[in-house]
Short mmCIF file of C-alpha atoms and ligand atoms in Angstrom, two decimals:
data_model
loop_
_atom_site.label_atom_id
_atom_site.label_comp_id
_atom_site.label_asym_id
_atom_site.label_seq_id
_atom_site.Cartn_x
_atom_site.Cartn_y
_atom_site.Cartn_z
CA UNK A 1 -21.11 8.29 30.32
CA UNK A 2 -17.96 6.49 31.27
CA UNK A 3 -15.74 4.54 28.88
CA UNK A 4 -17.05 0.66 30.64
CA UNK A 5 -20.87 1.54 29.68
CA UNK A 6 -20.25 2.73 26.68
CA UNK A 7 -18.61 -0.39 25.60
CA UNK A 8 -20.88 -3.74 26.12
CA UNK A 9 -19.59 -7.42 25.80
CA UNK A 10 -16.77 -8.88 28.14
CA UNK A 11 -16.35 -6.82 31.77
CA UNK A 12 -13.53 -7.40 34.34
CA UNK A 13 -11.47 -9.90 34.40
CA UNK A 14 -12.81 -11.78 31.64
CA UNK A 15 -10.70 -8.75 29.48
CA UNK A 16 -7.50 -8.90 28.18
CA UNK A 17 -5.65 -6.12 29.93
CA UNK A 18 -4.54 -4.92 26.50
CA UNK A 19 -8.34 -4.56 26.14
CA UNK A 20 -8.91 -2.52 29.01
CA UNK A 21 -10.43 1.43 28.70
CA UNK A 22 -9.14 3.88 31.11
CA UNK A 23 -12.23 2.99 32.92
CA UNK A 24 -11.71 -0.45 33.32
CA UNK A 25 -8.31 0.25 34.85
CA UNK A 26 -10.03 2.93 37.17
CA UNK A 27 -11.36 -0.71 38.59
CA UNK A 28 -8.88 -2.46 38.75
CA UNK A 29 -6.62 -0.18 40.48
CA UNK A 30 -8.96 0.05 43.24
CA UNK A 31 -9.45 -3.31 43.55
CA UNK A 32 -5.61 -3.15 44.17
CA UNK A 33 -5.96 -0.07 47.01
CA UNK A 34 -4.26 1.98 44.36
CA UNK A 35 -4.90 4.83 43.45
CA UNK A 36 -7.04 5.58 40.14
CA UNK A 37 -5.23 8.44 38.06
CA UNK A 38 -2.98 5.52 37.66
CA UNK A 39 -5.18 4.24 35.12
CA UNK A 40 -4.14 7.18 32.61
CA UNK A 41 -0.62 6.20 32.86
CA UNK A 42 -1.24 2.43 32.19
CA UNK A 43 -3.19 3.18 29.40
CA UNK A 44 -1.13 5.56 27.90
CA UNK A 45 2.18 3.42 28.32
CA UNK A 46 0.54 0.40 26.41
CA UNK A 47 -1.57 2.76 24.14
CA UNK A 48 0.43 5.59 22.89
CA UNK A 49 3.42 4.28 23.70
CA UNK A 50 2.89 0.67 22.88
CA UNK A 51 4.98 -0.67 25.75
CA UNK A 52 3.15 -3.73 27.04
CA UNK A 53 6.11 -4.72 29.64
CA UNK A 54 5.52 -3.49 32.80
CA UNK A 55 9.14 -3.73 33.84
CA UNK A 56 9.60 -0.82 31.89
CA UNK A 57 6.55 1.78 32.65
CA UNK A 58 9.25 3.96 34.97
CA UNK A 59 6.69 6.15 36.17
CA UNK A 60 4.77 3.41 38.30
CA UNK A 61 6.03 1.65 41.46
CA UNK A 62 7.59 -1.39 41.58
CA UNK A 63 4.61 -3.19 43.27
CA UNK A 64 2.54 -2.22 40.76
CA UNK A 65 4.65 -3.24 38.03
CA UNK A 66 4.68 -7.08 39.36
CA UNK A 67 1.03 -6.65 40.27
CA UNK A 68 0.34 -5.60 36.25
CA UNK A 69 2.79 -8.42 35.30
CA UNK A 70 0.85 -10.61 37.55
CA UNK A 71 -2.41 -9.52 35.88
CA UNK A 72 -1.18 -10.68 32.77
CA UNK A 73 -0.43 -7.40 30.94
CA UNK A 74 1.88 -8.59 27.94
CA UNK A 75 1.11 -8.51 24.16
CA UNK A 76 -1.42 -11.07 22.67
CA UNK A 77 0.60 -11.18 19.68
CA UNK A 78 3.84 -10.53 17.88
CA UNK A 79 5.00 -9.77 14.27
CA UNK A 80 6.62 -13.19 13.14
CA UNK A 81 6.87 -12.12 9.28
CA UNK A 82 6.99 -9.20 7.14
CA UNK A 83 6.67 -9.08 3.55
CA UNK A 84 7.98 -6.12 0.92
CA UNK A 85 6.02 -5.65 -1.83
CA UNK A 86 7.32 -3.77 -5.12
CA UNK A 87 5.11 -1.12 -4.49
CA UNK A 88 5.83 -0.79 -0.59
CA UNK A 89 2.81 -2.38 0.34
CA UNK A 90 4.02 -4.32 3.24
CA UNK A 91 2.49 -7.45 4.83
CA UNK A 92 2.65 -8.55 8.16
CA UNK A 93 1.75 -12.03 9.71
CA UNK A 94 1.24 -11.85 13.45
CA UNK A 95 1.29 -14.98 15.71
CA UNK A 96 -1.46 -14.68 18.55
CA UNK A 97 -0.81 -16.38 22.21
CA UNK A 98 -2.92 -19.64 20.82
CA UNK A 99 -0.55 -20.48 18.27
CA UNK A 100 -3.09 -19.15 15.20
CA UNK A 101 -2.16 -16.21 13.08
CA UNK A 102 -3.39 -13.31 11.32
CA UNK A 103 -2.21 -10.59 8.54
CA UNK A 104 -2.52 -6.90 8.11
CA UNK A 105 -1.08 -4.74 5.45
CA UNK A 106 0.64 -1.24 5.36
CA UNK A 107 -0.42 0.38 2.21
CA UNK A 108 1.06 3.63 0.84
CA UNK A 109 -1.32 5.74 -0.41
CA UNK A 110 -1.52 8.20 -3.49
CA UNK A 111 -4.21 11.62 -2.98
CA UNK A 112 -6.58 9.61 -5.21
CA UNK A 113 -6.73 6.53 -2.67
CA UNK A 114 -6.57 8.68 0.44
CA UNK A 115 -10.34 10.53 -0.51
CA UNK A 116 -11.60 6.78 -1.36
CA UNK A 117 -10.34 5.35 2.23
CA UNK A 118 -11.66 7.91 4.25
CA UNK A 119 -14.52 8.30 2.31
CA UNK A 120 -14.62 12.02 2.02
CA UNK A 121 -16.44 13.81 -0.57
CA UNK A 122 -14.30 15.13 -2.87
CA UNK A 123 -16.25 18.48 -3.33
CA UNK A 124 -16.68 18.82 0.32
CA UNK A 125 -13.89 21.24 2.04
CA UNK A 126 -13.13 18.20 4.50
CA UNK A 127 -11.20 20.23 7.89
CA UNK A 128 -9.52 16.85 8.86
CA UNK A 129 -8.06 16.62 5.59
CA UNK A 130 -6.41 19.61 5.30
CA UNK A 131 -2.58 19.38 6.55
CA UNK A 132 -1.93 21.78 9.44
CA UNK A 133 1.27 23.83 9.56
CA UNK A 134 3.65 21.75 10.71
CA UNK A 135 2.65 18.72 8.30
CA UNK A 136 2.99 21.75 5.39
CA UNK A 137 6.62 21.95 6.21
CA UNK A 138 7.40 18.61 7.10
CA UNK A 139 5.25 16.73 4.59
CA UNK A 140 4.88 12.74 5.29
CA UNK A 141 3.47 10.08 2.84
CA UNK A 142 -0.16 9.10 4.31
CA UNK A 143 -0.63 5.25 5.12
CA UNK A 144 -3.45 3.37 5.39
CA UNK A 145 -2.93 0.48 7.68
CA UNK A 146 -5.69 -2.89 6.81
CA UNK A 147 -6.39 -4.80 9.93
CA UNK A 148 -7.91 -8.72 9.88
CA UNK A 149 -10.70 -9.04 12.73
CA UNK A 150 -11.46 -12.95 12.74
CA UNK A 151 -9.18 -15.94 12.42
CA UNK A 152 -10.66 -17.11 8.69
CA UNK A 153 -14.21 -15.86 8.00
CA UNK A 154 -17.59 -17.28 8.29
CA UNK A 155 -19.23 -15.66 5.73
CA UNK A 156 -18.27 -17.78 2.54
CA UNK A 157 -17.84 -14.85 -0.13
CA UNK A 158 -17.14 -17.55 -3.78
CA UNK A 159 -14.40 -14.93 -4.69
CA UNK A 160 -12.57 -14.66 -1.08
CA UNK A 161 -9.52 -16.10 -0.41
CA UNK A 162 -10.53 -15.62 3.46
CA UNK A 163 -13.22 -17.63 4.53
CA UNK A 164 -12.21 -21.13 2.01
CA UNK A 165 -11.87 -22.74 5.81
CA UNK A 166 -14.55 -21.16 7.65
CA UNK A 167 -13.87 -19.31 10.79
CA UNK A 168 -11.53 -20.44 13.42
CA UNK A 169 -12.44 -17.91 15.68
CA UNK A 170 -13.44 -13.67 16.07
CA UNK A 171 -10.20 -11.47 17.75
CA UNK A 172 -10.81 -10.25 20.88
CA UNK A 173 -10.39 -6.20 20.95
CA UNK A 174 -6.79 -6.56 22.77
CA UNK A 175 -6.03 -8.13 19.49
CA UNK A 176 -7.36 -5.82 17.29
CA UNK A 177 -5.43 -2.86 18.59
CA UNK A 178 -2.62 -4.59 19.09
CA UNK A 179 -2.38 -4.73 15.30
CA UNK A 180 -2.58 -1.07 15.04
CA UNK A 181 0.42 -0.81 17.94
CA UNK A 182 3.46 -3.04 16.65
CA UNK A 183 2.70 -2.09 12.91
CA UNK A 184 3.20 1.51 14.01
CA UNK A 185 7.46 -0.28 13.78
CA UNK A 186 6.81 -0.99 10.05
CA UNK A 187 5.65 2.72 9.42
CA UNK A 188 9.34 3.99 7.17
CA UNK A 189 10.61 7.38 8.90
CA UNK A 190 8.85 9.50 5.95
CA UNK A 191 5.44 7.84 6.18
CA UNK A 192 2.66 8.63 8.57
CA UNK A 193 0.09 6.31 9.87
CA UNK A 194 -2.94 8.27 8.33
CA UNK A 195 -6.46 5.84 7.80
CA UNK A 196 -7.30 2.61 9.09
CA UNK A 197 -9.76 0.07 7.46
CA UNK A 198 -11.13 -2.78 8.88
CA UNK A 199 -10.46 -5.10 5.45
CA UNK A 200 -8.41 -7.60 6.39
CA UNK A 201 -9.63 -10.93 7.23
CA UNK A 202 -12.53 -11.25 9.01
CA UNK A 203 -16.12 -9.83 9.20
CA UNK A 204 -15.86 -6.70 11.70
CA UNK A 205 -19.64 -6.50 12.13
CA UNK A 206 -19.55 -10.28 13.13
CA UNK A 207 -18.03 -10.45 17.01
CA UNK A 208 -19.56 -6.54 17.23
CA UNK A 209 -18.74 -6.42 20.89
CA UNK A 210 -14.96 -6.90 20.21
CA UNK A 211 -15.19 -4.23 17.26
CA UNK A 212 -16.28 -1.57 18.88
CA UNK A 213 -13.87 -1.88 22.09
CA UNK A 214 -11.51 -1.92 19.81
CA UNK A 215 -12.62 1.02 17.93
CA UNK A 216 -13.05 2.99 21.59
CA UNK A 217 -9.20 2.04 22.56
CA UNK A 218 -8.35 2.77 18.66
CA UNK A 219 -10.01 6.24 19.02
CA UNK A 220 -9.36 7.27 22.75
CA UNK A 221 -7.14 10.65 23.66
CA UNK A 222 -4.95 8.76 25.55
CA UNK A 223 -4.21 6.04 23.56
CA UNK A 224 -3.89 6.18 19.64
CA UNK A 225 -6.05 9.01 19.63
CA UNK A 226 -7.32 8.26 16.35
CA UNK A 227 -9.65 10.33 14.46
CA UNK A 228 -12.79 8.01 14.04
CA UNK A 229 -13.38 9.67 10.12
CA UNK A 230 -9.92 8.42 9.71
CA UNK A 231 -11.36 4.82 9.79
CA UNK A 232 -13.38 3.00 8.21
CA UNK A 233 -14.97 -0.50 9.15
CA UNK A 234 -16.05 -2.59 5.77
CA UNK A 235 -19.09 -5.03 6.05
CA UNK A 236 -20.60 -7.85 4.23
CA UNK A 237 -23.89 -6.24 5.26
CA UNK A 238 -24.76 -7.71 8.67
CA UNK A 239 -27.90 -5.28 8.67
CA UNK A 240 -28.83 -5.00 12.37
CA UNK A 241 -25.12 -4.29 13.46
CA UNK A 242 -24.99 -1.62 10.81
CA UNK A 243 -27.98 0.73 12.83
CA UNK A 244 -25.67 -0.77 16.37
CA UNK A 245 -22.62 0.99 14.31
CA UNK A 246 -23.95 4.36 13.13
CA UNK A 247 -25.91 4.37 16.78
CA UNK A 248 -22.73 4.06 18.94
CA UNK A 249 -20.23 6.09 17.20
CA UNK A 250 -23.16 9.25 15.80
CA UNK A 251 -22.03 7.62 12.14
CA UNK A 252 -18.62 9.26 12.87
CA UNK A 253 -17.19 5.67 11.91
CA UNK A 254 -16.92 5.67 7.83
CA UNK A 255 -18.66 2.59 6.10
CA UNK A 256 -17.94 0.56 3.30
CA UNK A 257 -20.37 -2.25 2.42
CA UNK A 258 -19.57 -4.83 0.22
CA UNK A 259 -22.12 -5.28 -2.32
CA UNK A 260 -20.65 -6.72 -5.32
CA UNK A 261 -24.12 -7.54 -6.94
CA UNK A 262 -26.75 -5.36 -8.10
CA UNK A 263 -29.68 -7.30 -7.54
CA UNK A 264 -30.36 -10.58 -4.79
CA UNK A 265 -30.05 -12.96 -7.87
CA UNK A 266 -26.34 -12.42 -8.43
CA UNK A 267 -25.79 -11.74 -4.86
CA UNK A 268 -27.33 -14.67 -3.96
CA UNK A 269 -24.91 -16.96 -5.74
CA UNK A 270 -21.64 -15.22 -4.61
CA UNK A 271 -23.02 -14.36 -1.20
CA UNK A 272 -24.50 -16.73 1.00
CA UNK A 273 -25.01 -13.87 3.67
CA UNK A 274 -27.52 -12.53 1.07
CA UNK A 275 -29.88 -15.11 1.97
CA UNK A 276 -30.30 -13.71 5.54
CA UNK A 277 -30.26 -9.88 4.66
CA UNK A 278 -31.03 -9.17 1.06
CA UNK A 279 -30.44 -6.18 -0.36
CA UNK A 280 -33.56 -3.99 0.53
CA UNK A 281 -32.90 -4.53 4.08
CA UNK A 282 -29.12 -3.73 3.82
CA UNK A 283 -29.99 -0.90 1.86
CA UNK A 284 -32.65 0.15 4.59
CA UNK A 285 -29.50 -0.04 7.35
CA UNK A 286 -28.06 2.46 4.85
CA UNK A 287 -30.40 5.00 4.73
CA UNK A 288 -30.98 4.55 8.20
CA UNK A 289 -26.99 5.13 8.99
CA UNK A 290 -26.33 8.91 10.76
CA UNK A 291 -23.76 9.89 8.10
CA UNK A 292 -22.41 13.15 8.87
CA UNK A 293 -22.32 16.04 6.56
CA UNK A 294 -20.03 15.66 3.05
CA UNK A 295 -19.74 11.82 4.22
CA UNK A 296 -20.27 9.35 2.10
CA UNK A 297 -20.77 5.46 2.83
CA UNK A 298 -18.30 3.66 0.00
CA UNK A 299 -19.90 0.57 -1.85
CA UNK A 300 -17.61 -2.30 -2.80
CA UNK A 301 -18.28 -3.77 -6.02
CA UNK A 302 -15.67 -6.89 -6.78
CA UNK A 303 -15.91 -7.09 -10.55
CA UNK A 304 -15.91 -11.06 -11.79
CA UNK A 305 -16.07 -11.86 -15.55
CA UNK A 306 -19.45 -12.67 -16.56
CA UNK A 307 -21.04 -12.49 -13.14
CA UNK A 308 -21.73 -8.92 -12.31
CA UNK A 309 -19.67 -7.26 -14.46
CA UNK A 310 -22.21 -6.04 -17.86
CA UNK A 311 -23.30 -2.36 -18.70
CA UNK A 312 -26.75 -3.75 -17.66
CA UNK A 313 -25.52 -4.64 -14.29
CA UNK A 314 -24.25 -1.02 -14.17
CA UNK A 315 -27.43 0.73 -15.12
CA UNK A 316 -29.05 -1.71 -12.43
CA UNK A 317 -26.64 -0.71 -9.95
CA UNK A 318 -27.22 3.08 -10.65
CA UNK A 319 -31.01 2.74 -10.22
CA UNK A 320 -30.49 0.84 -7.30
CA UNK A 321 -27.85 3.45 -5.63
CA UNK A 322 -30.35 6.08 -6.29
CA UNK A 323 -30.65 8.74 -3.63
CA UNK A 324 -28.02 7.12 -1.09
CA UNK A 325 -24.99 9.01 -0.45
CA UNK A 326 -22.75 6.39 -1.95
CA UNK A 327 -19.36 6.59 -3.72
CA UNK A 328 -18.89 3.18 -5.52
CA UNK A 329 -15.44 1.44 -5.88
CA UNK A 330 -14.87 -1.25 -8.05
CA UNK A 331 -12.43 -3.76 -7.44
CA UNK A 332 -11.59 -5.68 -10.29
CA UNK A 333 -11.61 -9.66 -8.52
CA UNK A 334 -7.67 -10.56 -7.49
CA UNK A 335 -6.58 -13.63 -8.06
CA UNK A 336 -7.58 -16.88 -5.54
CA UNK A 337 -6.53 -20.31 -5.24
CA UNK A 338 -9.07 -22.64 -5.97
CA UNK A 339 -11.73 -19.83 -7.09
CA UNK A 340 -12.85 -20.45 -11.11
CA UNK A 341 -13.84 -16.70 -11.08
CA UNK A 342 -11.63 -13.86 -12.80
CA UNK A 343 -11.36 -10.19 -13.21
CA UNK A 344 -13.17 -8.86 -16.56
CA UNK A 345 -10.47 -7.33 -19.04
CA UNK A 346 -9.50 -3.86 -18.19
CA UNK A 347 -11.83 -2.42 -21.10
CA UNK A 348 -14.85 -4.45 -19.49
CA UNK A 349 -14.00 -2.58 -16.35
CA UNK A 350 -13.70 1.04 -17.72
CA UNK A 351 -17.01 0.57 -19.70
CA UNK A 352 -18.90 -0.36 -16.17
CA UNK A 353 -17.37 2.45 -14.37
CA UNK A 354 -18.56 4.54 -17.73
CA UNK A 355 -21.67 3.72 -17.40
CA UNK A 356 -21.93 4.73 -13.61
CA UNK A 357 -20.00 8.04 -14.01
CA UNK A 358 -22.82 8.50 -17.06
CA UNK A 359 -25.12 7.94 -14.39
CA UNK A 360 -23.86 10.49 -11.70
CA UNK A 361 -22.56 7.65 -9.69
CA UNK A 362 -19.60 8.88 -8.40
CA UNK A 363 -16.87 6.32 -8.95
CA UNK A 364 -13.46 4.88 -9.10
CA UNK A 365 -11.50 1.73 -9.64
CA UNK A 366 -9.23 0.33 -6.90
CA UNK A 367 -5.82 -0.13 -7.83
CA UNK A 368 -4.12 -3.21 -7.14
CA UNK A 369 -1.87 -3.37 -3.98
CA UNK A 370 0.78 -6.00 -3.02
CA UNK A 371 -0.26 -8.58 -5.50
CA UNK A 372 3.30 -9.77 -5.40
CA UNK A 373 3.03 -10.56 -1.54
CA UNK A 374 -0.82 -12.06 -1.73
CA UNK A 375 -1.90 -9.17 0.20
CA UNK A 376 -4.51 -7.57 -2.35
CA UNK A 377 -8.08 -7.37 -1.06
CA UNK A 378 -9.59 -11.39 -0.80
CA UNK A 379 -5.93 -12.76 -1.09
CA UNK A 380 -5.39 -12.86 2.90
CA UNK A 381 -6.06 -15.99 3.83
CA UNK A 382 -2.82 -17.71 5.46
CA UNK A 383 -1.03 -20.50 3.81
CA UNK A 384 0.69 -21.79 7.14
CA UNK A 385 -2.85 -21.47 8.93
CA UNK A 386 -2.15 -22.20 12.63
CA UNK A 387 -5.51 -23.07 14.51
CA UNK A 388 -7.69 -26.09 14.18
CA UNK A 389 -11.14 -26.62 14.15
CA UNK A 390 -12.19 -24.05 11.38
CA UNK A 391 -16.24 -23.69 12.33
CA UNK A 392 -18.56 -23.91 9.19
CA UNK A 393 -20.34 -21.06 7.72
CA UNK A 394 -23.75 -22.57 8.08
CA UNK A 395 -23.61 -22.15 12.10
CA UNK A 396 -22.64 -18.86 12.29
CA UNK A 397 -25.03 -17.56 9.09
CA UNK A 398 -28.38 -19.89 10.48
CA UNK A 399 -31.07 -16.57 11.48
CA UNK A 400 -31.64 -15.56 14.74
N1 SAH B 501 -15.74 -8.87 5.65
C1 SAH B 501 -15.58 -7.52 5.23
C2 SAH B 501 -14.12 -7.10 5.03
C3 SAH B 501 -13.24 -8.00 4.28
S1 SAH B 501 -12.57 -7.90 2.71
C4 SAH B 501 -16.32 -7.29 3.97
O1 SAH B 501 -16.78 -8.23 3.36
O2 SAH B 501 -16.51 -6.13 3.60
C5 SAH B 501 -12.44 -6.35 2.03
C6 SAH B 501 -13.03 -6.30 0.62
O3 SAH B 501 -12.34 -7.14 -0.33
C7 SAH B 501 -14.48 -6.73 0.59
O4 SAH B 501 -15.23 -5.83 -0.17
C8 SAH B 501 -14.39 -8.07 -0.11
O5 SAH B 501 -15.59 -8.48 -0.67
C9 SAH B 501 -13.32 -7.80 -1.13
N2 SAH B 501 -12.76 -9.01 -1.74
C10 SAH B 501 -12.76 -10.27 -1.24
N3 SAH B 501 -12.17 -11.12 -2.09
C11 SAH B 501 -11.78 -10.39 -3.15
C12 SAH B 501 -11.10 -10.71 -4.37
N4 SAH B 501 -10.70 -11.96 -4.64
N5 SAH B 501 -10.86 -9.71 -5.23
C13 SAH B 501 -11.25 -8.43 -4.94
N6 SAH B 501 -11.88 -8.08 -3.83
C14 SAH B 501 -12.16 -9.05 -2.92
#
């Protein structure tokens, strides 16, 4: 199969160059009377090297560097702020072409986080995370990068910072790897770029099309060459593009699902995307995923005083995990403007994951990243919001 039919959605010119497979460039360059093993070397220069001027890809002639420059091959985006956080968490705001913006976050990560990113079991002998030779001797501190995939959010989480103004609009995939390619600059000399979740604003599963060319020019030999267990794509639980998901990438993709609710009552009030797929059906897509071996799909359970947050929630959730190959984190809720929910005290939070560990649920809390900045999990959500016209939840969630 080539890359182009593997990947569905926009075709030809309608791409953003940035957005363009190997493939696609194959196309193009004919289209031009050039000729096609050209296409590797455009795609690696804006891919692995992250040069997106054509002026400077030496290797190719100078009338095809106008005719690239003329095609509109230039970055959709560039980092306009960066934010320290105490704990090196760094934030980045990146302005797109239409004047909106969007965040990501460099996290540093600590052995405990890395198994809970990537989703590995931690009694399975995991090859990919076992350093090879030459990271023995030359040992780097594993990051996990957090990219946004939507301007705002549609789905209308009550404890999210990110959709408060609806969505503005979904990232194409040009913009979506582009993320990946300038904060590769914010990476400190000692640190290596290790996982990749899709947690930042934005509901991956929502513009699929976009997601998954972005997760083909993400993954790709000659481009970032990422491992796809390395990344993992997190979901409100859009059902139908969960089977699409496990489908297109063999399950090879790791999934986290944000559940936060162990029955449709509770879910219900803090998720209106509950309404459309309840729980039995998103647990259905579940079972139905093509996890690989020693893979497990990671549940996200937001903790909010009084809501979801009891032992008899726990023992609910427990049941209702029962014979999924699920590792639950619990996030206790971060702070949000404007949201009258909170996080349970610390000793409400150990007893829940108590009761789950009691249970066999494997289990573990998330700690708190780059409060300082507002770049914990829910906190993205872009106080200088460029953009107008946020579009209301109720369109996008309305079935069919
Ligand atoms: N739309 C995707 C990814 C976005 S957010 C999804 O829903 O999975 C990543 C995680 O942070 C989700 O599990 C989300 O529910 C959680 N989250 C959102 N707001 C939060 C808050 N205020 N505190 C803690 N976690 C939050």
């Amino acid at each position: 199969m080539t890359d182009a039919t593997k990947t569905r959605g926009k075709q030809g010119a309608d791409l953003h160059p940035v957005a363009r497979l190997p493939d696609d460039w194959a196309a193009w360059l004919h289209e031009q009377g050039e000729r096609s093993f050209r296409a590797g070397q455009i795609f690696r220069w804006i891919h692995q090297r992250g040069v997106f001027e054509p002026q400077q890809m030496s290797d190719l002639s100078k009338p095809l560097r106008q005719a690239l420059s003329d095609a509109g091959v230039v970055a959709p985006m560039s980092v306009e702020q960066v934010l320290r956080s105490a704990d090196g968490t760094r934030k980045l705001l990146m302005r797109l072409s239409d004047g909106s913006a969007v965040e990501c976050v460099l996290i540093p990560m600590t052995n405990e986080d890395d198994a809970d990113v990537a989703c590995v079991d931690p009694d399975g002998d995991d090859d990919e995370t076992a350093a090879s030779p030459e990271q023995a001797s030359l040992p780097k501190k594993p990051v996990t990068l957090c990219v946004s995939t939507q301007v705002g959010c549609a789905m209308a989480c009550a404890f999210c910072a990110s959709g408060r103004a609806g969505l503005t609009r979904g990232l194409g995939a040009a913009e979506i790897v582009t993320q990946v390619l300038l904060s590769r600059g914010y990476v400190d000399a000692d640190e290596q770029l290790r996982n990749l979740v899709f947690m930042g604003m934005g509901e991956p599963l929502h513009h699929y099309d976009e997601t998954v060319r972005a997760l083909r020019l993400i993954t790709h030999q000659d481009g970032l060459g990422m491992s796809p267990r390395r990344i993992t794509v997190s979901t409100v639980g859009l059902a139908p593009n969960i089977g699409r998901l496990g489908s297109d990438f063999d399950g090879k993709i790791g999934l986290a699902v944000s559940l936060h609710a162990p029955n449709d009552a509770v879910r219900n009030a803090i998720m209106p995307i509950n309404r459309r797929f309840d729980i039995a059906e998103l647990l259905g897509a579940l079972r139905a995923y093509p996890l690989p071996k020693r893979r497990r799909i990671t549940i996200e359970y937001t903790l909010i005083d009084g809501l979801n947050d009891s032992p008899e929630h726990a023992h609910e959730l427990a049941v209702l995990l029962t014979g999924l190959r699920v590792k639950v984190n619990l996030i206790p809720m971060n702070p949000v403007d404007g949201a009258d929910m909170r996080a349970p005290s610390p000793r409400a939070v150990d007893a829940f994951r108590a009761v789950l560990a009691s249970r066999r649920v494997s289990c573990s809390v998330r700690k708190r990243r780059g409060d300082d900045v507002d770049a914990a999990c829910g906190q993205l959500a872009l106080k200088r919001q460029g953009g107008a016209n946020p579009i209301p939840a109720e369109r996008v969630l309305r079935r069919g």
